[in-house]
Amino acid sequence: MLTSTAKAQEAPACDELLVAGNSEYPPFLWRDPAEPDRVIGAVPAVLEDLFAELGIRVQVRHVGPWSRTLESARTGRIDLVAGAFLTDERQQYLDYVLPSLAPIPTVVWMPRGEVFDYRRWSDLKGRTGATLFGNSFGQAFDAYAEANLRIEGVRSIEQAFKMALMGRVDYVLYEALQGKVKLASKGELEDFQPSGLFVSVENLYIAFSKRSRCNTPELREAFADALVRMRGEGRVQEYIADFTQRYINNGTKP
């Protein structure tokens, strides 16, 4: 029986992967303050660890906002997307690898002085929200939001939170952990209250660009085998916990 490394070596030569993701997604990914073109965080750490076992180097780079990262994967300018939710549209140009990295709950972040009762999606009707351009919160919610809600797309989540504090939007739609660490790192966590109920819970996956020369069934299988081992050993969760504290303590400092 072939080992994961042997399976990977059967594939055409691929000794380096160009990787990008949502660079405003701590503790999973964020731009290195000392080297802004480089992306650090729990996901880059997992990928570097995992692909080292397969004899492949990874470069996790900032290529622009999230929407540009997805476009870069669509056109094959990058090999791998470091964390994406699964949608039918994205599956047209991405090959997702199972298992997922982690489940990601999304909440409604509301300014403390303007909290409203959130129990179901329809409670957002008649209000204006903000989130990142290109963000998906699951196909069911995305379809509902497209038909029923008013949500503004912005280039940075800091901008979205600022708009909420200024009263320009009523809420920010963002992941629970990511929002917590973003706000805590800036001393603004007490300015917002997250909804007690989740808007959605989606799994975060690693996905290969269909146009990447490195994207082969053998490498995807080897990657999946290594990720299963990492999750089973608790290493993925350890990286998430470690980089959560790193970002809160000094993630934005050079």
Coordinates of C-alpha atoms in Angstrom, one line a residue:
M1 CA 0.0 0.0 0.0
L2 CA 1.4 3.4 -1.0
T3 CA 2.1 6.0 1.7
S4 CA 0.7 9.5 1.2
T5 CA 4.2 10.8 0.3
A6 CA 4.6 8.1 -2.3
K7 CA 1.2 8.9 -3.8
A8 CA 2.2 12.5 -4.0
Q9 CA 5.4 11.7 -5.7
E10 CA 3.5 9.8 -8.5
A11 CA 2.1 13.1 -9.6
P12 CA 3.8 15.4 -12.1
A13 CA 6.6 17.4 -10.5
C14 CA 5.2 20.0 -8.2
D15 CA 7.6 21.2 -5.6
E16 CA 6.0 24.6 -4.7
L17 CA 2.4 25.8 -4.3
L18 CA 1.3 29.5 -4.6
V19 CA -1.5 29.9 -2.0
A20 CA -3.9 32.7 -1.1
G21 CA -6.9 33.2 1.0
N22 CA -9.0 35.8 2.8
S23 CA -6.2 38.0 4.2
E24 CA -8.5 39.6 6.7
Y25 CA -9.6 36.4 8.5
P26 CA -7.7 36.1 11.8
P27 CA -6.9 33.7 13.5
F28 CA -7.0 31.7 10.3
L29 CA -5.2 34.1 8.0
W30 CA -3.9 37.7 8.2
R31 CA -1.2 39.8 6.6
D32 CA 2.2 39.7 8.3
P33 CA 2.7 43.3 9.6
A34 CA 6.4 43.0 9.0
E35 CA 6.0 41.6 5.5
P36 CA 2.6 42.7 4.1
D37 CA 2.7 40.5 1.0
R38 CA 3.0 37.4 3.2
V39 CA 0.0 35.9 5.0
I40 CA 0.3 34.1 8.3
G41 CA -2.1 32.5 10.7
A42 CA -3.5 29.0 11.6
V43 CA -4.2 28.0 8.0
P44 CA -0.8 28.9 6.6
A45 CA 0.8 27.0 9.6
V46 CA -1.3 23.9 8.9
L47 CA -0.5 24.0 5.2
E48 CA 3.2 24.5 5.7
D49 CA 3.3 21.7 8.2
L50 CA 1.2 19.3 6.1
F51 CA 2.9 20.0 2.8
A52 CA 6.3 19.7 4.4
E53 CA 5.4 16.0 5.0
L54 CA 4.7 15.7 1.3
G55 CA 8.0 17.4 0.2
I56 CA 6.2 20.5 -1.2
R57 CA 6.9 24.1 -0.3
V58 CA 4.1 26.6 0.1
Q59 CA 4.0 30.4 -0.4
V60 CA 0.9 31.9 1.2
R61 CA 0.7 35.4 -0.3
H62 CA -1.6 38.4 -0.2
V63 CA -3.0 38.9 -3.7
G64 CA -5.7 41.4 -2.9
P65 CA -9.2 41.4 -1.4
W66 CA -11.1 38.1 -1.0
S67 CA -13.0 38.7 -4.3
R68 CA -9.6 38.9 -6.1
T69 CA -8.4 35.8 -4.4
L70 CA -11.3 33.8 -5.8
E71 CA -10.8 35.3 -9.3
S72 CA -7.1 34.3 -9.1
A73 CA -8.2 30.7 -8.3
R74 CA -10.7 30.8 -11.2
T75 CA -8.0 31.9 -13.7
G76 CA -5.2 29.6 -12.2
R77 CA -3.0 32.4 -11.0
I78 CA -2.8 30.6 -7.7
D79 CA -2.7 26.9 -7.0
L80 CA -4.7 26.7 -3.7
V81 CA -7.3 28.6 -1.8
A82 CA -6.5 28.6 1.9
G83 CA -10.0 28.3 3.3
A84 CA -13.3 28.6 1.5
F85 CA -16.9 27.7 2.2
L86 CA -18.4 25.3 -0.4
T87 CA -20.9 26.6 -2.9
D88 CA -22.0 25.3 -6.3
E89 CA -20.6 28.4 -8.1
R90 CA -17.2 27.9 -6.6
Q91 CA -17.1 24.2 -7.4
Q92 CA -17.0 25.2 -11.1
Y93 CA -13.4 26.3 -10.6
L94 CA -12.3 24.8 -7.3
D95 CA -11.7 21.2 -6.3
Y96 CA -12.5 21.0 -2.6
V97 CA -10.5 18.6 -0.4
L98 CA -12.2 16.7 2.4
P99 CA -12.2 16.7 5.4
S100 CA -12.8 20.3 6.2
L101 CA -10.5 22.3 8.5
A102 CA -13.1 23.4 11.0
P103 CA -16.8 24.4 11.3
I104 CA -17.3 28.2 11.2
P105 CA -20.3 29.8 12.8
T106 CA -21.5 33.2 11.6
V107 CA -23.3 35.7 13.8
V108 CA -24.9 39.1 13.6
W109 CA -22.6 41.7 15.2
M110 CA -24.6 44.7 16.6
P111 CA -23.4 47.9 18.2
R112 CA -24.0 47.7 21.9
G113 CA -26.4 50.7 21.9
E114 CA -28.4 49.4 18.9
V115 CA -29.0 45.8 19.8
F116 CA -32.0 44.1 18.3
D117 CA -33.5 40.6 18.8
Y118 CA -32.2 38.2 16.3
R119 CA -33.8 34.7 16.1
R120 CA -34.2 34.0 12.4
W121 CA -33.1 35.3 9.1
S122 CA -36.3 37.3 8.6
D123 CA -35.4 39.5 11.6
L124 CA -32.8 41.1 9.4
K125 CA -35.4 42.4 7.0
G126 CA -35.8 46.1 6.9
R127 CA -32.3 46.6 8.3
T128 CA -29.0 47.3 6.5
G129 CA -26.0 45.1 7.1
A130 CA -22.4 45.0 5.9
T131 CA -19.9 42.3 5.2
L132 CA -16.9 41.6 2.9
F133 CA -17.2 41.6 -0.8
G134 CA -17.5 38.0 -2.1
N135 CA -18.3 36.5 1.4
S136 CA -20.6 33.4 1.4
F137 CA -22.4 32.2 4.5
G138 CA -23.8 29.1 2.9
Q139 CA -25.9 28.7 -0.2
A140 CA -29.3 28.7 1.6
F141 CA -28.5 32.0 3.4
D142 CA -26.9 33.6 0.3
A143 CA -30.0 32.9 -1.7
Y144 CA -32.3 34.2 1.0
A145 CA -30.1 37.4 1.4
E146 CA -30.1 38.0 -2.3
A147 CA -33.9 37.9 -2.4
N148 CA -34.8 39.6 0.9
L149 CA -32.0 41.5 2.6
R150 CA -29.9 44.6 2.1
I151 CA -26.3 43.9 2.8
E152 CA -23.5 46.2 1.6
G153 CA -20.2 44.7 0.5
V154 CA -17.0 46.4 1.7
R155 CA -13.3 45.8 1.2
S156 CA -12.3 45.4 4.8
I157 CA -14.1 44.1 7.9
E158 CA -12.7 47.0 9.9
Q159 CA -14.7 49.3 7.5
A160 CA -17.8 47.3 8.2
F161 CA -17.5 47.6 12.0
K162 CA -16.7 51.3 11.7
M163 CA -19.9 51.8 9.5
A164 CA -21.9 50.1 12.2
L165 CA -20.5 52.3 15.0
M166 CA -21.2 55.4 12.9
G167 CA -24.8 54.3 12.3
R168 CA -24.4 53.8 8.6
V169 CA -25.4 50.1 8.9
D170 CA -27.4 48.3 11.5
Y171 CA -25.2 45.2 11.8
V172 CA -22.2 43.4 10.6
L173 CA -22.5 39.9 9.2
Y174 CA -19.3 38.1 10.1
E175 CA -17.9 34.9 11.6
A176 CA -18.1 34.5 15.4
L177 CA -14.4 33.7 16.2
Q178 CA -13.0 36.0 13.5
G179 CA -15.1 38.9 14.6
K180 CA -14.1 38.4 18.3
V181 CA -10.4 38.4 17.6
K182 CA -10.6 41.4 15.2
L183 CA -12.5 43.5 17.7
A184 CA -10.4 42.3 20.8
S185 CA -7.2 43.1 19.1
K186 CA -8.4 46.7 18.7
G187 CA -9.9 47.0 22.2
E188 CA -13.4 47.3 20.6
L189 CA -15.0 44.0 21.7
E190 CA -17.1 45.7 24.3
D191 CA -18.6 48.0 21.6
F192 CA -20.4 45.1 19.9
Q193 CA -22.7 42.3 20.9
P194 CA -22.9 39.1 18.8
S195 CA -26.3 37.4 18.3
G196 CA -26.9 34.5 20.6
L197 CA -28.1 32.4 17.6
F198 CA -25.9 31.6 14.6
V199 CA -26.9 32.8 11.1
S200 CA -25.2 29.7 9.7
V201 CA -22.5 27.2 10.4
E202 CA -20.4 26.3 7.4
N203 CA -17.3 24.1 7.0
L204 CA -14.0 25.7 6.0
Y205 CA -12.2 23.8 3.3
I206 CA -8.9 23.9 1.4
A207 CA -9.5 23.9 -2.3
F208 CA -7.3 23.5 -5.4
S209 CA -7.7 25.6 -8.5
K210 CA -8.9 23.4 -11.3
R211 CA -6.3 25.2 -13.5
S212 CA -3.4 24.5 -11.2
R213 CA -0.8 22.2 -12.8
C214 CA -0.3 20.8 -9.3
N215 CA -3.9 19.8 -9.0
T216 CA -3.9 16.0 -9.4
P217 CA -6.1 13.2 -7.8
E218 CA -2.9 11.8 -6.2
L219 CA -1.9 15.0 -4.5
R220 CA -5.4 15.7 -3.3
E221 CA -5.6 12.2 -1.8
A222 CA -2.2 12.6 -0.2
F223 CA -3.3 16.0 1.2
A224 CA -6.6 14.6 2.5
D225 CA -4.8 11.7 4.2
A226 CA -2.4 14.0 6.0
L227 CA -5.2 16.4 7.1
V228 CA -7.1 13.5 8.6
R229 CA -4.1 12.6 10.6
M230 CA -3.5 16.2 11.7
R231 CA -7.1 16.6 12.8
G232 CA -7.0 13.3 14.6
E233 CA -3.9 14.3 16.5
G234 CA -5.5 17.7 17.5
R235 CA -2.9 19.7 15.7
V236 CA -5.3 21.8 13.7
Q237 CA -7.2 22.9 16.8
E238 CA -3.8 23.6 18.5
Y239 CA -2.8 25.9 15.7
I240 CA -6.2 27.7 15.8
A241 CA -5.9 28.3 19.6
D242 CA -2.3 29.4 19.3
F243 CA -2.9 31.9 16.5
T244 CA -6.0 33.3 18.2
Q245 CA -3.9 34.4 21.1
R246 CA -1.1 35.7 18.8
Y247 CA -3.5 37.9 16.9
I248 CA -5.3 39.3 20.0
N249 CA -1.9 40.0 21.7
N250 CA 0.0 41.5 18.8
G251 CA -1.3 40.3 15.4
T252 CA -1.3 43.8 13.9
K253 CA 2.0 45.0 15.2
P254 CA 5.2 44.8 13.1

